[in-house]
CSV table of N, CA and C in Angstrom, one decimal:
chain,number,residue,atom,x,y,z
A,1,UNK,N,2.8,-18.3,19.9
A,1,UNK,CA,3.3,-16.9,19.7
A,1,UNK,C,2.2,-16.1,19.0
A,2,UNK,N,1.9,-14.9,19.4
A,2,UNK,CA,0.8,-14.1,18.7
A,2,UNK,C,1.5,-13.4,17.6
A,3,UNK,N,0.6,-12.8,16.8
A,3,UNK,CA,1.0,-12.1,15.6
A,3,UNK,C,1.8,-10.8,15.9
A,4,UNK,N,1.5,-10.1,17.0
A,4,UNK,CA,2.2,-9.0,17.4
A,4,UNK,C,3.6,-9.4,17.9
A,5,UNK,N,3.7,-10.5,18.6
A,5,UNK,CA,5.0,-10.9,19.1
A,5,UNK,C,6.0,-11.3,18.0
A,6,UNK,N,5.4,-11.9,17.0
A,6,UNK,CA,6.2,-12.3,15.8
A,6,UNK,C,6.8,-11.1,15.1
A,7,UNK,N,5.8,-10.1,14.9
A,7,UNK,CA,6.3,-8.8,14.3
A,7,UNK,C,7.3,-8.1,15.0
A,8,UNK,N,7.2,-8.1,16.3
A,8,UNK,CA,8.3,-7.3,17.2
A,8,UNK,C,9.6,-8.1,17.0
A,9,UNK,N,9.6,-9.5,17.1
A,9,UNK,CA,10.8,-10.3,17.0
A,9,UNK,C,11.5,-10.1,15.7
A,10,UNK,N,10.7,-9.9,14.6
A,10,UNK,CA,11.3,-9.9,13.2
A,10,UNK,C,11.4,-8.4,12.8
A,11,UNK,N,11.3,-7.4,13.6
A,11,UNK,CA,11.3,-6.0,13.2
A,11,UNK,C,12.6,-5.6,12.4
A,12,UNK,N,13.8,-6.2,12.8
A,12,UNK,CA,15.0,-5.8,12.1
A,12,UNK,C,15.0,-6.3,10.7
A,13,UNK,N,14.3,-7.4,10.4
A,13,UNK,CA,14.3,-8.0,9.0
A,13,UNK,C,13.3,-7.4,8.1
A,14,UNK,N,12.3,-6.5,8.7
A,14,UNK,CA,11.3,-6.0,7.9
A,14,UNK,C,11.8,-4.8,7.1
A,15,UNK,N,11.2,-4.5,6.0
A,15,UNK,CA,11.5,-3.3,5.2
A,15,UNK,C,10.3,-2.7,4.6
A,16,UNK,N,10.4,-1.5,4.2
A,16,UNK,CA,9.3,-0.7,3.8
A,16,UNK,C,8.9,-1.2,2.4
A,17,UNK,N,7.5,-1.3,2.1
A,17,UNK,CA,7.0,-1.7,0.9
A,17,UNK,C,6.3,-0.5,0.2
A,18,UNK,N,6.7,-0.1,-1.0
A,18,UNK,CA,6.1,1.0,-1.7
A,18,UNK,C,5.1,0.4,-2.6
A,19,UNK,N,3.9,0.9,-2.5
A,19,UNK,CA,2.8,0.5,-3.3
A,19,UNK,C,2.5,1.6,-4.4
A,20,UNK,N,2.5,1.1,-5.6
A,20,UNK,CA,2.3,2.0,-6.8
A,20,UNK,C,0.9,1.7,-7.3
A,21,UNK,N,0.3,2.8,-7.9
A,21,UNK,CA,-1.0,2.7,-8.5
A,21,UNK,C,-0.9,3.5,-9.9
A,22,UNK,N,-1.8,3.1,-10.8
A,22,UNK,CA,-1.9,3.8,-12.1
A,22,UNK,C,-2.8,5.0,-11.9
A,23,UNK,N,-2.3,6.2,-12.3
A,23,UNK,CA,-3.0,7.4,-12.2
A,23,UNK,C,-2.8,8.2,-13.5
A,24,UNK,N,-3.9,8.4,-14.2
A,24,UNK,CA,-3.9,9.2,-15.4
A,24,UNK,C,-2.8,8.7,-16.4
A,25,UNK,N,-2.7,7.4,-16.6
A,25,UNK,CA,-1.8,6.8,-17.6
A,25,UNK,C,-0.4,6.5,-17.1
A,26,UNK,N,0.0,6.9,-15.9
A,26,UNK,CA,1.3,6.6,-15.4
A,26,UNK,C,1.2,6.1,-14.0
A,27,UNK,N,2.3,5.5,-13.6
A,27,UNK,CA,2.3,4.9,-12.2
A,27,UNK,C,3.0,5.8,-11.2
A,28,UNK,N,2.3,5.9,-10.1
A,28,UNK,CA,2.8,6.8,-8.9
A,28,UNK,C,2.8,6.0,-7.6
A,29,UNK,N,3.7,6.3,-6.7
A,29,UNK,CA,3.6,5.7,-5.4
A,29,UNK,C,2.5,6.2,-4.6
A,30,UNK,N,1.8,5.4,-3.9
A,30,UNK,CA,0.6,5.9,-3.1
A,30,UNK,C,1.1,6.8,-2.0
A,31,UNK,N,2.2,6.6,-1.5
A,31,UNK,CA,2.7,7.5,-0.3
A,31,UNK,C,2.9,8.9,-0.8
A,32,UNK,N,2.9,9.2,-2.0
A,32,UNK,CA,3.1,10.6,-2.4
A,32,UNK,C,1.8,11.3,-2.7
A,33,UNK,N,0.6,10.6,-2.5
A,33,UNK,CA,-0.7,11.2,-2.6
A,33,UNK,C,-1.1,12.2,-1.6
A,34,UNK,N,-1.9,13.2,-1.9
A,34,UNK,CA,-2.4,14.1,-0.8
A,34,UNK,C,-3.5,13.3,-0.1
A,35,UNK,N,-4.0,14.0,0.9
A,35,UNK,CA,-5.0,13.4,1.8
A,35,UNK,C,-6.3,12.8,1.1
A,36,UNK,N,-6.7,13.7,0.2
A,36,UNK,CA,-8.0,13.4,-0.5
A,36,UNK,C,-7.8,12.2,-1.4
A,37,UNK,N,-6.6,12.1,-2.1
A,37,UNK,CA,-6.4,11.1,-3.1
A,37,UNK,C,-6.1,9.7,-2.3
A,38,UNK,N,-5.4,9.8,-1.1
A,38,UNK,CA,-5.2,8.6,-0.3
A,38,UNK,C,-6.5,8.0,0.2
A,39,UNK,N,-7.4,8.9,0.7
A,39,UNK,CA,-8.8,8.3,1.0
A,39,UNK,C,-9.5,7.7,-0.1
A,40,UNK,N,-9.4,8.3,-1.3
A,40,UNK,CA,-10.1,7.8,-2.5
A,40,UNK,C,-9.5,6.4,-2.8
A,41,UNK,N,-8.1,6.3,-2.7
A,41,UNK,CA,-7.5,5.0,-3.0
A,41,UNK,C,-7.9,3.9,-2.1
A,42,UNK,N,-8.1,4.2,-0.8
A,42,UNK,CA,-8.6,3.2,0.2
A,42,UNK,C,-10.0,2.8,-0.1
A,43,UNK,N,-10.7,3.6,-0.7
A,43,UNK,CA,-12.2,3.2,-1.0
A,43,UNK,C,-12.3,2.4,-2.3
A,44,UNK,N,-11.3,2.2,-3.1
A,44,UNK,CA,-11.4,1.5,-4.3
A,44,UNK,C,-11.7,0.0,-4.0
A,45,UNK,N,-12.4,-0.6,-4.9
A,45,UNK,CA,-12.6,-2.0,-4.8
A,45,UNK,C,-11.8,-2.7,-5.9
A,46,UNK,N,-11.0,-3.8,-5.4
A,46,UNK,CA,-10.3,-4.5,-6.3
A,46,UNK,C,-11.1,-5.7,-6.9
A,47,UNK,N,-10.9,-6.0,-8.2
A,47,UNK,CA,-11.6,-7.1,-8.8
A,47,UNK,C,-10.7,-7.9,-9.8
A,48,UNK,N,-11.2,-9.0,-10.2
A,48,UNK,CA,-10.4,-9.8,-11.1
A,48,UNK,C,-11.4,-10.0,-12.3
A,49,UNK,N,-10.9,-9.6,-13.5
A,49,UNK,CA,-11.6,-9.8,-14.7
A,49,UNK,C,-11.6,-11.2,-15.2
A,50,UNK,N,-12.8,-11.7,-15.5
A,50,UNK,CA,-12.9,-13.1,-15.9
A,50,UNK,C,-12.4,-13.4,-17.3
C-alpha cells in the first residue's frame, strides 16, 4: 500500500495539528502568522544544542 492510499484510508481518524513557535517572548500558533512571517518560519533551521 502506498503512502497516499494509507492517508486516504485513515482520513477520518486524522486531526489538525497546531504548531506553536516562540515569538518575542511568548508562544503563538504558526497558522496565525501573516504571509511574510510564515515564509520566514519555513526558512528557519532547527538545531540541537550540545
